[in-house]
JSON list of C-alpha atoms in Angstrom, two decimals:
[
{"chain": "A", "resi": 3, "resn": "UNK", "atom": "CA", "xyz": [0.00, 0.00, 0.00]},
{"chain": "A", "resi": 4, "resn": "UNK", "atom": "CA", "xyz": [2.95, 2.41, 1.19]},
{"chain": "A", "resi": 5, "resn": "UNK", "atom": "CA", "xyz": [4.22, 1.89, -2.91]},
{"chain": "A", "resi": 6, "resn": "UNK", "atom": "CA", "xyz": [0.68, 2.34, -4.41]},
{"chain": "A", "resi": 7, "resn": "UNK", "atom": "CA", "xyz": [0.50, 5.85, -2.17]},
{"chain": "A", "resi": 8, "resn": "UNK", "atom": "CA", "xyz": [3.88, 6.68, -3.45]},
{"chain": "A", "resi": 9, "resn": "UNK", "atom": "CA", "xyz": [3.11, 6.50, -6.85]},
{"chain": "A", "resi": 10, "resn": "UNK", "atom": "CA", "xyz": [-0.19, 8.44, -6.78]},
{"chain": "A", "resi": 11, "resn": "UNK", "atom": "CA", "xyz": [1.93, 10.95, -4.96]},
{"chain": "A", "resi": 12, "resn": "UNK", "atom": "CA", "xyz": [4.63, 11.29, -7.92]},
{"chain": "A", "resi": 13, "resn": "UNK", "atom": "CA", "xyz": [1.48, 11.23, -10.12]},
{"chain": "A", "resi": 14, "resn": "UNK", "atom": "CA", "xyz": [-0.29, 14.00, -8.73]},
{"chain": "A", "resi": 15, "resn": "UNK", "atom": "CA", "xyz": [2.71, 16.00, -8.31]},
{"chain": "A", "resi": 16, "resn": "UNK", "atom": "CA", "xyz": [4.04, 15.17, -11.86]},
{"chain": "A", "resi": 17, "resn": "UNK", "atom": "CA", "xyz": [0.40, 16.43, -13.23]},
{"chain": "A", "resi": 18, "resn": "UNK", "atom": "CA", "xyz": [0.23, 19.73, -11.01]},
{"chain": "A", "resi": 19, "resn": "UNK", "atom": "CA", "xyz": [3.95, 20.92, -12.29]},
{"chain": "A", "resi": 20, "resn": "UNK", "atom": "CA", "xyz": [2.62, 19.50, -16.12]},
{"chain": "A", "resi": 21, "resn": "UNK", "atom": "CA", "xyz": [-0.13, 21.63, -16.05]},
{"chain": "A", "resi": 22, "resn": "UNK", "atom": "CA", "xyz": [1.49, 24.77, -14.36]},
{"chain": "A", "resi": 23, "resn": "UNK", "atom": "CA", "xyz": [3.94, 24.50, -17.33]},
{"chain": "A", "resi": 24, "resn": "UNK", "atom": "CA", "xyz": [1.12, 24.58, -19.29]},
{"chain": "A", "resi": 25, "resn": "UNK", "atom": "CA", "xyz": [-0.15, 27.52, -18.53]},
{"chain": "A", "resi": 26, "resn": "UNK", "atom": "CA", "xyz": [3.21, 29.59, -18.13]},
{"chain": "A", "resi": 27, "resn": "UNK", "atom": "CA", "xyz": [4.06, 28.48, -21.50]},
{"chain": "A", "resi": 28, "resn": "UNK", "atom": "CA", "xyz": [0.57, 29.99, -22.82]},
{"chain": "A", "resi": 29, "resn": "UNK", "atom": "CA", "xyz": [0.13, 32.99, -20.93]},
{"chain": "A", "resi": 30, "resn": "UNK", "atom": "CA", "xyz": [3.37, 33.95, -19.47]},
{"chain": "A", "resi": 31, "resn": "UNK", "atom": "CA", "xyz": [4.52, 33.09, -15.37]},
{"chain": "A", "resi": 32, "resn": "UNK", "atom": "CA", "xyz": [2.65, 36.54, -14.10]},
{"chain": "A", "resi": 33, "resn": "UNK", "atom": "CA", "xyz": [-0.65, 36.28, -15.85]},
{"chain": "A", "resi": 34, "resn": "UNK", "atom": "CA", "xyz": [-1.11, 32.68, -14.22]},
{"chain": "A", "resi": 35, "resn": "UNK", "atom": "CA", "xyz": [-2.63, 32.14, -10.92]},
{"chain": "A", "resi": 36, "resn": "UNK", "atom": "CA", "xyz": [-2.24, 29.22, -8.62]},
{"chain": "A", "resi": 37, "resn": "UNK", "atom": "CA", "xyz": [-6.00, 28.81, -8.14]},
{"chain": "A", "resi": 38, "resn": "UNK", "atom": "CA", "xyz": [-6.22, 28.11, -11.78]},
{"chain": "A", "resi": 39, "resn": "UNK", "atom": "CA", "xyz": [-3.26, 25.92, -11.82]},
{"chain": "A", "resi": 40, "resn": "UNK", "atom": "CA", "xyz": [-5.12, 23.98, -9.00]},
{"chain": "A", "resi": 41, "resn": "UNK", "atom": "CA", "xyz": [-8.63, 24.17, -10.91]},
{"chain": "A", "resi": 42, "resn": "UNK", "atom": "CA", "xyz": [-6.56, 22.99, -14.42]},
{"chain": "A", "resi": 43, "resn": "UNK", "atom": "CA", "xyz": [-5.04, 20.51, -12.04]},
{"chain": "A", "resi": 44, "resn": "UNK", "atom": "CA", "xyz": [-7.81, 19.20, -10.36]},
{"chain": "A", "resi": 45, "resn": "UNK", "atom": "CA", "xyz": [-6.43, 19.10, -7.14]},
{"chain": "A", "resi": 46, "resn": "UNK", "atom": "CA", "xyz": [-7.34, 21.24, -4.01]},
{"chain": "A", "resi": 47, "resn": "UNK", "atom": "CA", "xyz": [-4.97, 24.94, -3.42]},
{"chain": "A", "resi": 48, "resn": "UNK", "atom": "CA", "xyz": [-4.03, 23.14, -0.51]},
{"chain": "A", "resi": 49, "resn": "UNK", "atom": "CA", "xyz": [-3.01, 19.93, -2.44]},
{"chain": "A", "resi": 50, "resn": "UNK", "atom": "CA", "xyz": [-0.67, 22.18, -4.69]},
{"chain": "A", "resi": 51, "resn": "UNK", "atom": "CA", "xyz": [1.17, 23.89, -1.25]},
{"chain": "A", "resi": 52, "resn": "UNK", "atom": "CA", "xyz": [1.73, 20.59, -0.10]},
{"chain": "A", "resi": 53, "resn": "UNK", "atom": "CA", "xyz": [3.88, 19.51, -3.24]},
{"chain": "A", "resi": 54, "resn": "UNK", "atom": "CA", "xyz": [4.94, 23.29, -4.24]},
{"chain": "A", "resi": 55, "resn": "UNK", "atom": "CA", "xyz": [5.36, 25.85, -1.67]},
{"chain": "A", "resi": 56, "resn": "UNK", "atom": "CA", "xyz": [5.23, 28.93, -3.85]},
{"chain": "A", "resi": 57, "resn": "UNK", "atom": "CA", "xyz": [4.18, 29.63, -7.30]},
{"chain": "A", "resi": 58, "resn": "UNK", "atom": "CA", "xyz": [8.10, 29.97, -8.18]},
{"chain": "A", "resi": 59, "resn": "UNK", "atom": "CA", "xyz": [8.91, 26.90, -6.93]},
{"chain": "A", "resi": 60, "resn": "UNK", "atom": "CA", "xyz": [6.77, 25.44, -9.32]},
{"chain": "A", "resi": 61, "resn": "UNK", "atom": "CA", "xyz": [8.49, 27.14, -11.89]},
{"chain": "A", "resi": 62, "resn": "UNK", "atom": "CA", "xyz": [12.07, 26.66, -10.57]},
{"chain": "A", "resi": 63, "resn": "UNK", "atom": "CA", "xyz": [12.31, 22.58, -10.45]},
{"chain": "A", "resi": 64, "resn": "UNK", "atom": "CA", "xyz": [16.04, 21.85, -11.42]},
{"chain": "A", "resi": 65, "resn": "UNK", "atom": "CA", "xyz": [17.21, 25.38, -11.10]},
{"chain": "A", "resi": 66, "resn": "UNK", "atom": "CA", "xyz": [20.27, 25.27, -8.91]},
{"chain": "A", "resi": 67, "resn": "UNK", "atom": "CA", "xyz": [20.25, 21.85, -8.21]},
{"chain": "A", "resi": 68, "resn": "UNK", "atom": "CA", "xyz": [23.80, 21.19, -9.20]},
{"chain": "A", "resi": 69, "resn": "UNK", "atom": "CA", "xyz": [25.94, 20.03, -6.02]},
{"chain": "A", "resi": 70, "resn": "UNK", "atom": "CA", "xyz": [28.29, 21.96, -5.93]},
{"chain": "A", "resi": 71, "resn": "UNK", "atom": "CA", "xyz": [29.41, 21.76, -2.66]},
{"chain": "A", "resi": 72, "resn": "UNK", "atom": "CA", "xyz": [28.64, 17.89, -2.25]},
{"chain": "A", "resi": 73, "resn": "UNK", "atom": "CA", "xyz": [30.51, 17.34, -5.48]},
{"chain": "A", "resi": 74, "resn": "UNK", "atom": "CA", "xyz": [33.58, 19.45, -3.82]},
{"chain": "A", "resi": 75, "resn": "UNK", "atom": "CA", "xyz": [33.26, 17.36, -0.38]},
{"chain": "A", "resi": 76, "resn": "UNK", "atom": "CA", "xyz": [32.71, 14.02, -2.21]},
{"chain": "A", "resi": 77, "resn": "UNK", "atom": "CA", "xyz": [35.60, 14.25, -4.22]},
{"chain": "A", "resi": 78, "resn": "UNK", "atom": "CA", "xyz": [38.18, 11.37, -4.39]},
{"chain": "A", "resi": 79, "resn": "UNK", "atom": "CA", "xyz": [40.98, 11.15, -2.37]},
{"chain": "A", "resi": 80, "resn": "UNK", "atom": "CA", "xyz": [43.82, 12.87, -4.56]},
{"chain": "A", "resi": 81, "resn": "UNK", "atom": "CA", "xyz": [41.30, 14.79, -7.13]},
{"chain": "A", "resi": 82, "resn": "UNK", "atom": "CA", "xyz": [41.08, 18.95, -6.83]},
{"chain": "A", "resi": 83, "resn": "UNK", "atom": "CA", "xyz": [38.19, 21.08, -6.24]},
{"chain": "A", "resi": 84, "resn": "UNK", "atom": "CA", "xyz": [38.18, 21.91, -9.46]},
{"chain": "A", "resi": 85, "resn": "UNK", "atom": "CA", "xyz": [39.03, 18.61, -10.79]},
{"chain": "A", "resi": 86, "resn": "UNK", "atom": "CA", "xyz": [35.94, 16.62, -9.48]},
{"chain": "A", "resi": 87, "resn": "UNK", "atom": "CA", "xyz": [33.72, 19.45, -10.95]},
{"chain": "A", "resi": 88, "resn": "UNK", "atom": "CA", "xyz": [35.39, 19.43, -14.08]},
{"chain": "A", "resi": 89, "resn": "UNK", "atom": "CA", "xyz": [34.61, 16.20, -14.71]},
{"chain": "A", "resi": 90, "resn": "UNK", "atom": "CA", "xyz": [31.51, 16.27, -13.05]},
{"chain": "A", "resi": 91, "resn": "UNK", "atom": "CA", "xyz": [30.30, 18.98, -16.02]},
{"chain": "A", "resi": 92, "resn": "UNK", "atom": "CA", "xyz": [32.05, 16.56, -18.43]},
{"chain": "A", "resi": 93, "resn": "UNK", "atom": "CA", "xyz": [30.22, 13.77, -18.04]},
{"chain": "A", "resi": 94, "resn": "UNK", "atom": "CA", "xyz": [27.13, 15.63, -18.14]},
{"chain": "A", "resi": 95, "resn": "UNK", "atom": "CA", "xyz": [27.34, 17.38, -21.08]},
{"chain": "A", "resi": 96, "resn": "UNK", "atom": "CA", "xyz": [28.88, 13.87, -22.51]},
{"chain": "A", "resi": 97, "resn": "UNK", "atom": "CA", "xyz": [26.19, 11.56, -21.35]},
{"chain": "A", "resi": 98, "resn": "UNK", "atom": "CA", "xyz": [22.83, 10.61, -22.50]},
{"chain": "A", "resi": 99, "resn": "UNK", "atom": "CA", "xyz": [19.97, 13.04, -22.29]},
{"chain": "A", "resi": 100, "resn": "UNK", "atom": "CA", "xyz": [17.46, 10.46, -21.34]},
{"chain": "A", "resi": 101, "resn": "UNK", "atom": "CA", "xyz": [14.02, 11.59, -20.86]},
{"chain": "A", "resi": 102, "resn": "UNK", "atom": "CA", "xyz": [14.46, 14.69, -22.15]},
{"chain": "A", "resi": 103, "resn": "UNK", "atom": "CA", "xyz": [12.05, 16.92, -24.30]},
{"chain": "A", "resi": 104, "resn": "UNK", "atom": "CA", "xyz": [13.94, 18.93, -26.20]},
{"chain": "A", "resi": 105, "resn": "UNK", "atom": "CA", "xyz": [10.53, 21.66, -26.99]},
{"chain": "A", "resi": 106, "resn": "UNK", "atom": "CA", "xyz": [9.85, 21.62, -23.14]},
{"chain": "A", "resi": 107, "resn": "UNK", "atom": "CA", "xyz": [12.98, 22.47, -22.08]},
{"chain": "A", "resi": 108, "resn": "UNK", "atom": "CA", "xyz": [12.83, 25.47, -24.64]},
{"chain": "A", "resi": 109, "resn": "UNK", "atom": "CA", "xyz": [9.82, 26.31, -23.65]},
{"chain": "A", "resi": 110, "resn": "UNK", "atom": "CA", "xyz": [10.61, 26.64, -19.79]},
{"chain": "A", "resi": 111, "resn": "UNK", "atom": "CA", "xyz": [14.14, 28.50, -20.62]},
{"chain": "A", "resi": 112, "resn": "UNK", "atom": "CA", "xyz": [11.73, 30.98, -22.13]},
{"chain": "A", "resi": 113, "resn": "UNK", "atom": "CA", "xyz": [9.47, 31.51, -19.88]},
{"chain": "A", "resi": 114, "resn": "UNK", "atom": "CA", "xyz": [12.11, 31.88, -17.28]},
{"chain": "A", "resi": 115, "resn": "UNK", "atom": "CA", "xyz": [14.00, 34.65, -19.63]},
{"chain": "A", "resi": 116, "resn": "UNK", "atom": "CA", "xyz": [10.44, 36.44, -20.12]},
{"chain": "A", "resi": 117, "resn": "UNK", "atom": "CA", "xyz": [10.02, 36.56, -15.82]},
{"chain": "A", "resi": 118, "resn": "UNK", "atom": "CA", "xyz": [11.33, 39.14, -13.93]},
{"chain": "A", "resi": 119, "resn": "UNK", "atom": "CA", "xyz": [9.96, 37.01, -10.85]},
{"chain": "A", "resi": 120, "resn": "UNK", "atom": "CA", "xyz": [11.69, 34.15, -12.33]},
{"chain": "A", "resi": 121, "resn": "UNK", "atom": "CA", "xyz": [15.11, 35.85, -13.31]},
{"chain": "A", "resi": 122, "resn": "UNK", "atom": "CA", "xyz": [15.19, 37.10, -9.36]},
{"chain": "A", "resi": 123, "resn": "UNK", "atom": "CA", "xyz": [14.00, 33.58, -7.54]},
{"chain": "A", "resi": 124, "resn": "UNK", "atom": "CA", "xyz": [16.72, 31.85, -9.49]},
{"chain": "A", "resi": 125, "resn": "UNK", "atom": "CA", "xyz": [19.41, 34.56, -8.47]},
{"chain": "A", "resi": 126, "resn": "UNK", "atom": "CA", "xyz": [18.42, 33.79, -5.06]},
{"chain": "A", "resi": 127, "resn": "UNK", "atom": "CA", "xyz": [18.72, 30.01, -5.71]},
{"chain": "A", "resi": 128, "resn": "UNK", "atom": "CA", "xyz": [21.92, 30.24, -7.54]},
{"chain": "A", "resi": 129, "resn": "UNK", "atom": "CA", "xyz": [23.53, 32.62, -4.46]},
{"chain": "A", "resi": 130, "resn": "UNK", "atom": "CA", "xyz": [22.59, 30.06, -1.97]},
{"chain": "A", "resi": 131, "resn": "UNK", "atom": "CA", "xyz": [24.32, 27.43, -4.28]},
{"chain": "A", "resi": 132, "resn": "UNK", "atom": "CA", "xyz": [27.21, 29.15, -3.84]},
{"chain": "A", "resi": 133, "resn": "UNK", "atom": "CA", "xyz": [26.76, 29.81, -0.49]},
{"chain": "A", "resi": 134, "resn": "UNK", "atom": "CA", "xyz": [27.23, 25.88, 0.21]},
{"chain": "A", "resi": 135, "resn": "UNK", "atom": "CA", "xyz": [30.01, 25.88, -2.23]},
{"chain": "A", "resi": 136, "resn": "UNK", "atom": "CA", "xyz": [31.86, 28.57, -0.34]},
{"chain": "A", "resi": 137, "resn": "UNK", "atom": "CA", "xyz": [31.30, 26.70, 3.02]},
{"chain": "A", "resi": 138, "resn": "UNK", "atom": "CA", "xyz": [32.70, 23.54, 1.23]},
{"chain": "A", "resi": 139, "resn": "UNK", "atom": "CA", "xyz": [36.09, 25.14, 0.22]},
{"chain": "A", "resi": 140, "resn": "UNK", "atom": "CA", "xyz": [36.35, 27.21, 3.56]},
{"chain": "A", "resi": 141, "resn": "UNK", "atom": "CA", "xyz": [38.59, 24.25, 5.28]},
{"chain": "A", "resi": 142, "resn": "UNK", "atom": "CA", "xyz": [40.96, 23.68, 2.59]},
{"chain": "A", "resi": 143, "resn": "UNK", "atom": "CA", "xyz": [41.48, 27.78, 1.22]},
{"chain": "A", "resi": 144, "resn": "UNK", "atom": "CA", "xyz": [40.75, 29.48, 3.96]},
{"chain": "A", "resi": 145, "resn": "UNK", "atom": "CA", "xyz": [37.14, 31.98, 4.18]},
{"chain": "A", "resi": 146, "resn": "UNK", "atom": "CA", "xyz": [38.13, 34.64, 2.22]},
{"chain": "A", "resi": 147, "resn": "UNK", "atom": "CA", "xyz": [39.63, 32.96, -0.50]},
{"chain": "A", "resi": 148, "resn": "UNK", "atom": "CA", "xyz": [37.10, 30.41, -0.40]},
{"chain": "A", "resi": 149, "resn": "UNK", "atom": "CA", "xyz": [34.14, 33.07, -0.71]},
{"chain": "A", "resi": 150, "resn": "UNK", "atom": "CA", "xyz": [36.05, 34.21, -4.49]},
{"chain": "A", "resi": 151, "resn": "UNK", "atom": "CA", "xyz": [36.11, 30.75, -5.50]},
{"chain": "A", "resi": 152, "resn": "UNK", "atom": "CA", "xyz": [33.47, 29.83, -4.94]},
{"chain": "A", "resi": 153, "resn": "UNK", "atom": "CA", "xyz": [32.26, 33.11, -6.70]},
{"chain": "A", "resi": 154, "resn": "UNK", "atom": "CA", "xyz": [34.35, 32.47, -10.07]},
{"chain": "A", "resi": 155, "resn": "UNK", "atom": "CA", "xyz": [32.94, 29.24, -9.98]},
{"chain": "A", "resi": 156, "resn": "UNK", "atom": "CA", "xyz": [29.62, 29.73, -10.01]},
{"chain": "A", "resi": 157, "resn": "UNK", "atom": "CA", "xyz": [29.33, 32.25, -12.32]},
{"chain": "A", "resi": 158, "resn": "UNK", "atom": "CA", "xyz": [31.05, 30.45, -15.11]},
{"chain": "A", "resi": 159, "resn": "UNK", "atom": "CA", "xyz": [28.75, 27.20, -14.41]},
{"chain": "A", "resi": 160, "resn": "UNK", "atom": "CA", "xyz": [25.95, 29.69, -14.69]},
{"chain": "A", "resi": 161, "resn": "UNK", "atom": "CA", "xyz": [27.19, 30.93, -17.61]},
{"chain": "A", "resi": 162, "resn": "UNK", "atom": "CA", "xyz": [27.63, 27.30, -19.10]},
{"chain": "A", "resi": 163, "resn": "UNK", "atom": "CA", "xyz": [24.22, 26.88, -18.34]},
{"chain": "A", "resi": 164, "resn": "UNK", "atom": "CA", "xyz": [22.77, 30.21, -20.00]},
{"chain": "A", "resi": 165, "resn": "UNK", "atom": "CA", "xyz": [24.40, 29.31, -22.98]},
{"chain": "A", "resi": 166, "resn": "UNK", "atom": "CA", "xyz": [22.96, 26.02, -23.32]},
{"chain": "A", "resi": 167, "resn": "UNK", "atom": "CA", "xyz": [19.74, 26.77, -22.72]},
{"chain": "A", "resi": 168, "resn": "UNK", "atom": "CA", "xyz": [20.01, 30.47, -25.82]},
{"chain": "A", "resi": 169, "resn": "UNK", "atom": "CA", "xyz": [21.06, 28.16, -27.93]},
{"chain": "A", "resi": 170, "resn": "UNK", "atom": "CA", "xyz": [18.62, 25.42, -27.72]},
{"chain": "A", "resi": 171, "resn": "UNK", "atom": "CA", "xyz": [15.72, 28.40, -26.86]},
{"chain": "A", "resi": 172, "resn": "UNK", "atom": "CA", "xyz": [17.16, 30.13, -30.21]},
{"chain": "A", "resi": 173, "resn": "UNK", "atom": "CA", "xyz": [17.00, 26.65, -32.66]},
{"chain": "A", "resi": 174, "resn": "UNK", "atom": "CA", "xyz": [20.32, 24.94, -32.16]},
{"chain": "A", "resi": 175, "resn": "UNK", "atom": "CA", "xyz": [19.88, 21.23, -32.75]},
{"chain": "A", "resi": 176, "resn": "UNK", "atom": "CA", "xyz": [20.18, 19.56, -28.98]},
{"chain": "A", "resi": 177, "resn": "UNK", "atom": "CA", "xyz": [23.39, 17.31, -30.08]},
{"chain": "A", "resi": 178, "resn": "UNK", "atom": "CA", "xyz": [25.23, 20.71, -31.63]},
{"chain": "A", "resi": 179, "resn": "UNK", "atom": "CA", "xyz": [24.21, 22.53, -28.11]},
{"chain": "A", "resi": 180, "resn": "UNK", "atom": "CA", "xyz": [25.84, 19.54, -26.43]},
{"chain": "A", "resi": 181, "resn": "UNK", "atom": "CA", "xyz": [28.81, 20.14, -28.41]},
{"chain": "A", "resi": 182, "resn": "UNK", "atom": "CA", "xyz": [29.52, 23.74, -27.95]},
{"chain": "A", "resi": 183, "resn": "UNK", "atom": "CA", "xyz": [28.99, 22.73, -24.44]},
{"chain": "A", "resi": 184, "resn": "UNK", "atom": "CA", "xyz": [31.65, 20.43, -23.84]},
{"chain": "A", "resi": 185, "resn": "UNK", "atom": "CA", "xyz": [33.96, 22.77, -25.71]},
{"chain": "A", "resi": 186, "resn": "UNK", "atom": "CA", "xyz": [32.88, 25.83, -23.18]},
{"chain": "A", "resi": 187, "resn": "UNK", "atom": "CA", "xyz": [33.02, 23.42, -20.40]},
{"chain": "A", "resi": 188, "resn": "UNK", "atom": "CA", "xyz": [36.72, 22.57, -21.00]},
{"chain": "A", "resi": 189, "resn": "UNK", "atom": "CA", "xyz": [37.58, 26.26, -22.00]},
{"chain": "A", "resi": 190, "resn": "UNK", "atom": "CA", "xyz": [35.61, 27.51, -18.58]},
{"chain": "A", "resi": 191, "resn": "UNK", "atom": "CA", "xyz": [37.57, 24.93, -16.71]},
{"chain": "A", "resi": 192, "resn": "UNK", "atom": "CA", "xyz": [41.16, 26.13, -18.03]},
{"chain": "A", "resi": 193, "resn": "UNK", "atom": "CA", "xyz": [40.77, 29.55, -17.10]},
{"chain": "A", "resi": 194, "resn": "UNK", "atom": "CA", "xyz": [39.78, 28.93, -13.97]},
{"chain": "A", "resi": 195, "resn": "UNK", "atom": "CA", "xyz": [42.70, 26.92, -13.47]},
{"chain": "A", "resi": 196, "resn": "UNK", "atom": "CA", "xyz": [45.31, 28.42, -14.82]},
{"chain": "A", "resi": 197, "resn": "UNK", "atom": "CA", "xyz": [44.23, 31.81, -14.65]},
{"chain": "A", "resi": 198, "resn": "UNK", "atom": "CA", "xyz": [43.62, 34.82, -17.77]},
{"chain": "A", "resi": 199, "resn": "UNK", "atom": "CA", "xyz": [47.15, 34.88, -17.78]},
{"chain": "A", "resi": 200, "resn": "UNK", "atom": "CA", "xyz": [48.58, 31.36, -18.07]},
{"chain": "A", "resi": 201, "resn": "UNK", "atom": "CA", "xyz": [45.20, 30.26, -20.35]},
{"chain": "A", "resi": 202, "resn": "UNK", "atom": "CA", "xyz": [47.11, 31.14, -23.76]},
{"chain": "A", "resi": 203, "resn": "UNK", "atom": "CA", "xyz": [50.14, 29.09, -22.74]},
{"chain": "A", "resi": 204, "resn": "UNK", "atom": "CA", "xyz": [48.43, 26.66, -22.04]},
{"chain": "A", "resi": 205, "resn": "UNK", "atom": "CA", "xyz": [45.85, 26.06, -24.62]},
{"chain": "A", "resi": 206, "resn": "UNK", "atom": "CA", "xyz": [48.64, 26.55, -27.12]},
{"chain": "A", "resi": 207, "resn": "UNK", "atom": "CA", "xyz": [50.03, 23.43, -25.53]},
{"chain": "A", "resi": 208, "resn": "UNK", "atom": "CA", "xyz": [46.45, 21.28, -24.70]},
{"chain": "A", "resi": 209, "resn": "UNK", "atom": "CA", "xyz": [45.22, 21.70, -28.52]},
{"chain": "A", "resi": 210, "resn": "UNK", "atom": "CA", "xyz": [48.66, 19.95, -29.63]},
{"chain": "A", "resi": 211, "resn": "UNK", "atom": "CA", "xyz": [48.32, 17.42, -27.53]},
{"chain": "A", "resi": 212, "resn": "UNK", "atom": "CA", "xyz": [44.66, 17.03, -28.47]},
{"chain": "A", "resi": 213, "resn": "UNK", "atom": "CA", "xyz": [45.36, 16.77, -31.90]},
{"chain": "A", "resi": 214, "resn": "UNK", "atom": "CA", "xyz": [47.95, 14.10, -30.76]},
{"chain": "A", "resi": 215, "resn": "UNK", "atom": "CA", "xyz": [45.16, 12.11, -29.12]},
{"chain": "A", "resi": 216, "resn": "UNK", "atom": "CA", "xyz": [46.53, 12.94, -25.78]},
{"chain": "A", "resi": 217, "resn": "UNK", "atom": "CA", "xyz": [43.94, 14.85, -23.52]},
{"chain": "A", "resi": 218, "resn": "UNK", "atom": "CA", "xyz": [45.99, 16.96, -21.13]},
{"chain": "A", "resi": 219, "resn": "UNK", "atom": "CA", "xyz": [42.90, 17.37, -19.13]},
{"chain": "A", "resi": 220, "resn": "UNK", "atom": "CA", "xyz": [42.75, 13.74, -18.44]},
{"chain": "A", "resi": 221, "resn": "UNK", "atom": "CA", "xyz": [44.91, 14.65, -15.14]},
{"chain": "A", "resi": 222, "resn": "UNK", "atom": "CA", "xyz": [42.74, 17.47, -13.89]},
{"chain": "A", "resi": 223, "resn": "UNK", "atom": "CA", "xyz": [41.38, 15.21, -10.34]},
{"chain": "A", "resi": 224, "resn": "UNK", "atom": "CA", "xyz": [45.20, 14.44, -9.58]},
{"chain": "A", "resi": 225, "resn": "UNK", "atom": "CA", "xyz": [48.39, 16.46, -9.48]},
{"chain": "A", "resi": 226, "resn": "UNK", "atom": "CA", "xyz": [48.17, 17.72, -13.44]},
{"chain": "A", "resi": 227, "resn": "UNK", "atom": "CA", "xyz": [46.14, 20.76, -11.94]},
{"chain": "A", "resi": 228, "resn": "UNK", "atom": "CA", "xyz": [49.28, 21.60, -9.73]},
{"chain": "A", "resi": 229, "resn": "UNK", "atom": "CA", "xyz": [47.34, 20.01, -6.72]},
{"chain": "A", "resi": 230, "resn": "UNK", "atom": "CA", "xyz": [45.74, 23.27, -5.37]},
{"chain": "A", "resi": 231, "resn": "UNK", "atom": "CA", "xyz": [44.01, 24.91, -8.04]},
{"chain": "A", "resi": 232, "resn": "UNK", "atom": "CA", "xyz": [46.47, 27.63, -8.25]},
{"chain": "A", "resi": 233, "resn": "UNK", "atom": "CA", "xyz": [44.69, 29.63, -10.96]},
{"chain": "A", "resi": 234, "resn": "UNK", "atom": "CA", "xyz": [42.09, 30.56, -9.18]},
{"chain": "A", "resi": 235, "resn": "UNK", "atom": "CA", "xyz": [43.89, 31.50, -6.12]},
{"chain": "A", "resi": 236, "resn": "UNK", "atom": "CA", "xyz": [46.22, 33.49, -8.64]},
{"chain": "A", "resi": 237, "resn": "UNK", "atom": "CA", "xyz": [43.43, 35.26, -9.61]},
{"chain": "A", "resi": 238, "resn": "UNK", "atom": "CA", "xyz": [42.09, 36.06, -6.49]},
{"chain": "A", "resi": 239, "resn": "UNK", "atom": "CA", "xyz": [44.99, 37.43, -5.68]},
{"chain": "A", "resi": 240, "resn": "UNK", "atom": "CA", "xyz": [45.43, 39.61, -8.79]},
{"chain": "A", "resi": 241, "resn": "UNK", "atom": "CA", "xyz": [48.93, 38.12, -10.03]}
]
């Protein structure tokens, strides 16, 4: 019985956030209240609190989900900071998009771009991401270098992310998004390794030893990173 209540559970929940999508997608986020997402629904206003808190939240699954912090903590023994996220990223933008609908997807991006509400409840979500992340770092770098980190970080995962989603929302096949993606990803990860400085050096060097068939990246959770993510902390320190 506990499994059959479970499911109608997921089922309810799936068809409230179905049909709120629905409806943003139609009218716009602002224009759509939750009464008539619970009336579309079919489920009581209460029934839609008790699976969504807020209107946003509804609107927000996924957003700033990423681990950042647990991916940092979890690492294995030997790998970097930036290492395990690196190829956390990797294997994401490498791995099977299973499930996915390619139109949705677009048309939440949108409708998240087209919200001021939106555009400031994922801010929020994406500073308390790298809140965590900060807190993560603090025992290995120290506070204050840990809060810039974490900072540089985020915003280039977020900026991974918004270009991901522009290109799909503006036509880009999902496979040629993918692509770019894993380029940017790698690119992203250099510079925040090796610093504005060093990058040029070094991608003169990691493109000939692509083209070699030997990924210089391949090293980045053990000491090919230097160990201590020193282009960041170069950075941060303005050298």
């Amino acid at each position: 019985m506990a499994g059959l209540r479970e499911r109608k559970k997921e089922e309810t929940r799936r068809r409230i956030a179905a049909t709120a999508w629905r409806l943003f997608a139609e009218r716009g986020f602002e224009a759509v209240t939750v009464n008539e997402i619970a009336e579309a629904a079919q489920v009581a206003k209460a029934t839609l609190f008790s699976y969504f808190p807020t209107k946003e939240s509804l609107a927000l699954q996924g957003v700033g989900d990423d681990d950042l912090a647990g991916i940092v903590t979890g690492r294995a023994p030997g790998s970097t900071p930036l290492g395990a996220l690196r190829a956390h990223f990797r294997a994401l933008a490498a791995g099977p998009m299973t499930g996915l609908d390619p139109e949705a997807l677009v048309s939440r991006v949108r409708v998240i771009f087209d919200s001021p509400a939106l555009s400031n409840a994922t801010n929020s979500l994406l500073y308390q991401q790298r809140e965590r992340l900060a807190q993560a770092l603090s025992a290995e770098l120290g506070e204050r270098t840990a809060v810039l980190a974490a900072a540089q970080i985020s915003a280039s995962v977020v900026t991974l992310q918004e270009g991901f989603f522009r290109r799909l929302a503006d036509g880009t096949s999902p496979a040629d998004a993918r692509a770019r993606l894993g380029e940017e990803i790698e690119l992203a990860f250099d510079l925040l390794t090796y610093g504005l400085g060093g990058h040029d050096q070094h991608d003169e060097h990691g493109e000939h030893g692509r083209r070699n068939g030997h990924d210089r990246h391949g090293q980045d959770g053990h000491d090919g990173h230097h160990g201590h993510d020193q282009g960041v902390q170069r950075n941060q320190r303005g050298q």
